[in-house]
Tab-separated table of C-alpha atoms and ligand atoms in Angstrom:
chain	number	residue	atom	x	y	z
A	1	MET	CA	-12.149	-5.081	-62.775
A	2	LEU	CA	-10.437	-3.828	-65.913
A	3	THR	CA	-12.568	-3.629	-69.079
A	4	PHE	CA	-10.731	-4.297	-72.326
A	5	TYR	CA	-12.346	-2.944	-75.505
A	6	ASP	CA	-11.329	-5.368	-78.202
A	7	TYR	CA	-12.050	-6.283	-81.823
A	8	LEU	CA	-10.722	-9.766	-82.513
A	9	PRO	CA	-9.177	-9.240	-85.996
A	10	SER	CA	-7.293	-6.143	-84.772
A	11	GLN	CA	-3.569	-6.695	-84.262
A	12	ASN	CA	-3.416	-3.422	-82.297
A	13	ALA	CA	-5.809	-5.107	-79.885
A	14	TRP	CA	-3.767	-8.335	-80.092
A	15	LYS	CA	-0.824	-6.442	-78.516
A	16	VAL	CA	-2.938	-5.789	-75.428
A	17	ARG	CA	-4.418	-9.311	-75.473
A	18	LEU	CA	-0.851	-10.669	-75.480
A	19	LEU	CA	0.320	-8.554	-72.544
A	20	LEU	CA	-2.824	-9.303	-70.519
A	21	GLN	CA	-2.051	-12.997	-71.043
A	22	HIS	CA	1.651	-12.600	-70.124
A	23	LEU	CA	0.702	-10.783	-66.918
A	24	GLY	CA	-2.409	-12.809	-66.079
A	25	VAL	CA	-4.417	-9.621	-65.502
A	26	PRO	CA	-8.084	-10.346	-64.687
A	27	HIS	CA	-10.333	-8.416	-67.052
A	28	ARG	CA	-13.571	-8.521	-68.968
A	29	ALA	CA	-13.370	-8.158	-72.740
A	30	VAL	CA	-15.976	-6.176	-74.673
A	31	GLN	CA	-16.033	-6.619	-78.440
A	32	VAL	CA	-16.500	-3.367	-80.385
A	33	GLY	CA	-18.057	-3.796	-83.841
A	34	ILE	CA	-15.911	-1.167	-85.542
A	35	PHE	CA	-17.428	-1.736	-89.004
A	36	ALA	CA	-20.940	-1.671	-87.525
A	37	GLY	CA	-20.336	1.843	-86.186
A	38	GLU	CA	-19.987	0.895	-82.516
A	39	GLY	CA	-16.729	2.868	-82.363
A	40	ARG	CA	-18.676	6.066	-83.111
A	41	SER	CA	-21.063	5.906	-80.155
A	42	PRO	CA	-20.725	8.756	-77.628
A	43	ALA	CA	-20.143	6.160	-74.892
A	44	PHE	CA	-17.197	4.632	-76.746
A	45	LEU	CA	-15.780	8.023	-77.796
A	46	ALA	CA	-15.656	8.907	-74.094
A	47	VAL	CA	-13.349	5.904	-73.626
A	48	SER	CA	-11.362	6.179	-76.871
A	49	PRO	CA	-11.301	9.720	-78.337
A	50	ALA	CA	-10.549	8.514	-81.885
A	51	GLY	CA	-13.177	5.782	-81.669
A	52	LYS	CA	-10.592	3.028	-82.116
A	53	VAL	CA	-9.709	-0.182	-80.349
A	54	PRO	CA	-7.915	-1.138	-78.235
A	55	ALA	CA	-8.903	0.770	-75.135
A	56	ILE	CA	-9.165	-0.068	-71.459
A	57	ALA	CA	-11.309	1.367	-68.675
A	58	PHE	CA	-11.580	0.991	-64.930
A	59	ASP	CA	-14.664	0.913	-62.720
A	60	ASP	CA	-13.696	4.358	-61.339
A	61	GLY	CA	-14.182	5.886	-64.821
A	62	ARG	CA	-10.543	6.202	-65.881
A	63	ALA	CA	-10.021	5.161	-69.504
A	64	LEU	CA	-6.979	4.782	-71.731
A	65	ALA	CA	-6.705	4.376	-75.512
A	66	GLU	CA	-3.792	3.800	-77.959
A	67	SER	CA	-2.297	0.335	-77.913
A	68	ASN	CA	1.224	1.367	-76.998
A	69	ALA	CA	0.082	3.690	-74.184
A	70	ILE	CA	-1.906	0.774	-72.792
A	71	LEU	CA	1.146	-1.512	-73.044
A	72	SER	CA	3.284	1.074	-71.199
A	73	PHE	CA	0.715	1.449	-68.443
A	74	LEU	CA	0.087	-2.267	-67.921
A	75	ALA	CA	3.784	-3.206	-68.108
A	76	ASP	CA	4.925	-0.622	-65.574
A	77	GLY	CA	6.744	-2.385	-62.724
A	78	THR	CA	7.107	-5.643	-64.661
A	79	ALA	CA	9.997	-7.247	-66.546
A	80	TYR	CA	8.427	-6.097	-69.822
A	81	LEU	CA	9.275	-2.403	-69.253
A	82	PRO	CA	12.623	-1.492	-67.683
A	83	ALA	CA	12.600	0.937	-64.747
A	84	GLU	CA	16.008	2.437	-65.585
A	85	PRO	CA	15.289	5.702	-67.492
A	86	PHE	CA	17.511	5.156	-70.526
A	87	ALA	CA	16.469	1.531	-71.072
A	88	ARG	CA	12.846	2.610	-70.635
A	89	ALA	CA	13.269	5.425	-73.159
A	90	LYS	CA	14.726	2.916	-75.634
A	91	VAL	CA	11.519	0.903	-75.322
A	92	HIS	CA	9.517	4.064	-75.997
A	93	GLN	CA	11.729	4.860	-78.983
A	94	TRP	CA	10.646	1.582	-80.591
A	95	LEU	CA	7.014	2.028	-79.578
A	96	CYS	CA	7.040	5.367	-81.425
A	97	PHE	CA	8.812	3.754	-84.375
A	98	GLU	CA	6.112	1.106	-84.540
A	99	GLN	CA	3.366	3.726	-84.724
A	100	GLU	CA	5.111	5.611	-87.531
A	101	HIS	CA	6.849	2.940	-89.595
A	102	VAL	CA	5.043	-0.347	-88.962
A	103	GLU	CA	1.359	-0.001	-88.099
A	104	PRO	CA	0.376	2.621	-90.736
A	105	VAL	CA	2.578	0.943	-93.345
A	106	ILE	CA	2.677	-2.863	-93.018
A	107	GLY	CA	-0.525	-2.820	-90.955
A	108	SER	CA	-2.472	-0.791	-93.523
A	109	LEU	CA	-1.223	-2.863	-96.478
A	110	ARG	CA	-2.165	-6.053	-94.635
A	111	TYR	CA	-5.605	-4.704	-93.724
A	112	TRP	CA	-6.343	-3.638	-97.297
A	113	THR	CA	-5.040	-6.951	-98.676
A	114	LEU	CA	-6.967	-9.215	-96.290
A	115	THR	CA	-10.250	-7.292	-96.549
A	116	GLY	CA	-10.244	-6.897	-100.348
A	117	LYS	CA	-9.747	-3.121	-100.200
A	118	LEU	CA	-6.339	-2.983	-101.892
A	119	ALA	CA	-7.843	-2.656	-105.393
A	120	ARG	CA	-9.961	0.288	-104.178
A	121	ARG	CA	-6.902	2.231	-103.006
A	122	ASP	CA	-4.908	4.726	-105.092
A	123	PRO	CA	-2.069	2.698	-106.718
A	124	ALA	CA	0.384	5.529	-105.976
A	125	LEU	CA	-0.493	5.338	-102.280
A	126	VAL	CA	-0.133	1.550	-102.302
A	127	GLY	CA	3.254	1.893	-104.047
A	128	ASP	CA	4.454	4.425	-101.462
A	129	LYS	CA	3.332	2.191	-98.581
A	130	ARG	CA	5.030	-0.813	-100.137
A	131	ALA	CA	8.320	1.062	-100.568
A	132	ALA	CA	8.072	2.313	-96.963
A	133	ALA	CA	7.327	-1.221	-95.732
A	134	LEU	CA	10.433	-2.577	-97.477
A	135	ARG	CA	12.515	0.178	-95.841
A	136	THR	CA	11.064	-0.756	-92.447
A	137	LEU	CA	11.879	-4.447	-92.895
A	138	ALA	CA	15.421	-3.633	-94.041
A	139	LEU	CA	15.909	-1.378	-91.010
A	140	LEU	CA	14.641	-4.069	-88.628
A	141	GLU	CA	16.885	-6.639	-90.290
A	142	ARG	CA	19.892	-4.374	-89.710
A	143	GLU	CA	18.961	-3.568	-86.106
A	144	LEU	CA	18.235	-7.172	-85.145
A	145	ALA	CA	21.667	-8.257	-86.380
A	146	THR	CA	23.141	-6.728	-83.224
A	147	ARG	CA	20.863	-7.957	-80.403
A	148	ASP	CA	18.190	-10.486	-79.538
A	149	PHE	CA	15.309	-8.067	-78.942
A	150	ILE	CA	14.483	-4.721	-80.456
A	151	ALA	CA	15.151	-2.521	-77.424
A	152	GLY	CA	18.048	-4.537	-75.965
A	153	ASP	CA	18.831	-7.994	-74.646
A	154	ALA	CA	15.440	-8.583	-73.022
A	155	TYR	CA	11.937	-9.129	-74.390
A	156	THR	CA	9.829	-6.012	-73.759
A	157	ILE	CA	6.580	-4.374	-74.819
A	158	ALA	CA	8.501	-2.912	-77.777
A	159	ASP	CA	8.812	-6.446	-79.180
A	160	MET	CA	5.116	-7.081	-78.540
A	161	ALA	CA	4.116	-3.917	-80.392
A	162	LEU	CA	6.445	-4.542	-83.342
A	163	PHE	CA	5.469	-8.168	-83.613
A	164	ALA	CA	1.759	-7.420	-84.054
A	165	TYR	CA	2.011	-6.260	-87.666
A	166	ALA	CA	5.655	-6.680	-88.717
A	167	SER	CA	5.628	-10.442	-88.164
A	168	ARG	CA	2.607	-10.731	-90.458
A	169	ALA	CA	4.180	-8.818	-93.367
A	170	GLU	CA	3.737	-11.808	-95.696
A	171	GLU	CA	-0.029	-11.312	-95.410
A	172	ALA	CA	0.607	-7.866	-96.893
A	173	GLY	CA	2.471	-9.446	-99.839
A	174	LEU	CA	5.930	-8.773	-98.382
A	175	PRO	CA	8.024	-11.991	-98.332
A	176	LEU	CA	10.214	-12.361	-95.230
A	177	ALA	CA	12.808	-14.712	-96.748
A	178	PRO	CA	15.305	-11.850	-97.387
A	179	TYR	CA	15.345	-10.963	-93.670
A	180	PRO	CA	16.978	-13.811	-91.679
A	181	ASN	CA	17.713	-11.778	-88.516
A	182	PHE	CA	14.151	-10.551	-88.471
A	183	HIS	CA	12.937	-14.102	-89.028
A	184	ASP	CA	14.999	-15.366	-86.055
A	185	TRP	CA	13.566	-12.566	-83.872
A	186	ILE	CA	10.049	-13.719	-84.776
A	187	ALA	CA	10.958	-17.206	-83.509
A	188	ARG	CA	12.433	-15.757	-80.281
A	189	VAL	CA	9.243	-13.787	-79.588
A	190	GLN	CA	7.048	-16.802	-80.344
A	191	ALA	CA	9.134	-18.854	-77.872
A	192	GLN	CA	8.367	-16.491	-74.944
A	193	PRO	CA	6.392	-18.138	-72.124
A	194	GLY	CA	2.740	-17.164	-72.422
A	195	PHE	CA	3.007	-16.104	-76.071
A	196	LEU	CA	-0.423	-15.668	-77.671
A	197	ALA	CA	-0.399	-17.509	-80.992
A	198	THR	CA	-4.058	-17.012	-81.844
A	199	VAL	CA	-4.745	-14.433	-84.540
A	200	HIS	CA	-8.307	-13.911	-85.722
A	201	PRO	CA	-9.015	-13.481	-89.460
A	202	TYR	CA	-11.088	-10.538	-90.705
A	203	ALA	CA	-13.360	-13.192	-92.230
A	204	ILE	CA	-15.027	-13.710	-88.832
A	205	ASP	CA	-16.651	-10.276	-89.326
A	206	PRO	CA	-19.042	-10.238	-92.313
A	207	LEU	CA	-18.775	-6.411	-92.351
A	208	ALA	CA	-14.973	-6.278	-92.567
A	209	GLY	CA	-15.032	-5.842	-96.366
A	210	ASP	CA	-16.914	-2.551	-95.926
A	211	GLU	CA	-15.192	0.777	-95.397
A	212	LEU	CA	-15.176	1.993	-91.791
A	213	PRO	CA	-18.193	4.188	-91.003
A	214	PRO	CA	-17.558	7.912	-91.602
A	215	ARG	CA	-16.703	10.033	-88.614
A	216	THR	CA	-19.260	12.599	-89.850
A	217	SER	CA	-20.894	13.530	-86.555
A	218	VAL	CA	-17.560	13.454	-84.725
A	219	LEU	CA	-15.926	15.608	-87.398
A	220	ALA	CA	-18.769	18.146	-87.324
A	221	GLU	CA	-18.360	18.463	-83.572
A	222	GLU	CA	-14.567	18.833	-83.871
A	223	ALA	CA	-14.942	21.457	-86.634
A	224	ALA	CA	-17.411	23.434	-84.496
A	225	LEU	CA	-14.962	23.411	-81.601
A	226	ALA	CA	-12.116	24.503	-83.880
A	227	GLY	CA	-14.242	27.531	-84.826
B	301	GSH	N1	-2.804	4.170	-83.012
B	301	GSH	C1	-3.887	3.326	-82.594
B	301	GSH	C2	-4.529	2.700	-83.821
B	301	GSH	C3	-5.760	1.895	-83.450
B	301	GSH	C4	-6.519	1.434	-84.674
B	301	GSH	O1	-6.243	1.849	-85.813
B	301	GSH	N2	-7.496	0.567	-84.416
B	301	GSH	C5	-8.343	0.090	-85.484
B	301	GSH	C6	-8.422	-1.430	-85.426
B	301	GSH	S1	-6.811	-2.119	-85.754
B	301	GSH	C7	-9.735	0.647	-85.277
B	301	GSH	O2	-10.284	0.566	-84.205
B	301	GSH	N3	-10.301	1.244	-86.329
B	301	GSH	C8	-11.621	1.780	-86.262
B	301	GSH	C9	-11.693	3.177	-86.797
B	301	GSH	O3	-10.681	3.706	-87.305
B	301	GSH	O4	-12.763	3.724	-86.713
B	301	GSH	C10	-3.384	2.248	-81.647
B	301	GSH	O5	-2.213	1.890	-81.722
B	301	GSH	O6	-4.169	1.797	-80.798
């Protein structure tokens, strides 16, 4: 039985929740209290080296972290990840794009906004993220003018990954009205059979307004190893 390490307000974890639902994969979900420090336990670090959700593990001890790596693994051999090498590489192109231009940009702005942390962040950093987020949305608008889905004509894990944070840009204070192609893509993804509409607010976790616990012990160990 597959174990899925989840944290309900996480949209990185939502990507995996969505694919598990599309594929009907039997699993047991374990909630990780990331603000309570559960992501720093040695047991969880053995599953997820950076102490982050999502992660998955099997009864034989194999474990996998990073949302998009998990999507690639679970989607292998299904319609959500093409077998043909070039089409498959195109999916990976957009998975990499998501990790560089969506999650740490729109995702971070949204996280800070919804948990009340925005005012605690350096305004210059917030300004840079906002400018980068607008560039990302403009790029997606341009790309989605030419095809129905981000990596081609079919819905793939690249759409799932992008959707997680990009579709929720308005919660980061980024209006979507100027992006009609992007808006239409959101509707196409939402219309997929088995789409997971449920998104959990940070408000369900009373600790979500806190900063994440420091990685002190982990960092000390890493520094010792680095010499
Ligand atoms: N690149 C990772 C990012 C995962 C990530 O940032 N997860 C957050 C929740 S959305 C987390 O677990 N944060 C806890 C921490 O940083 O300690 C992925 O795509 O899975």
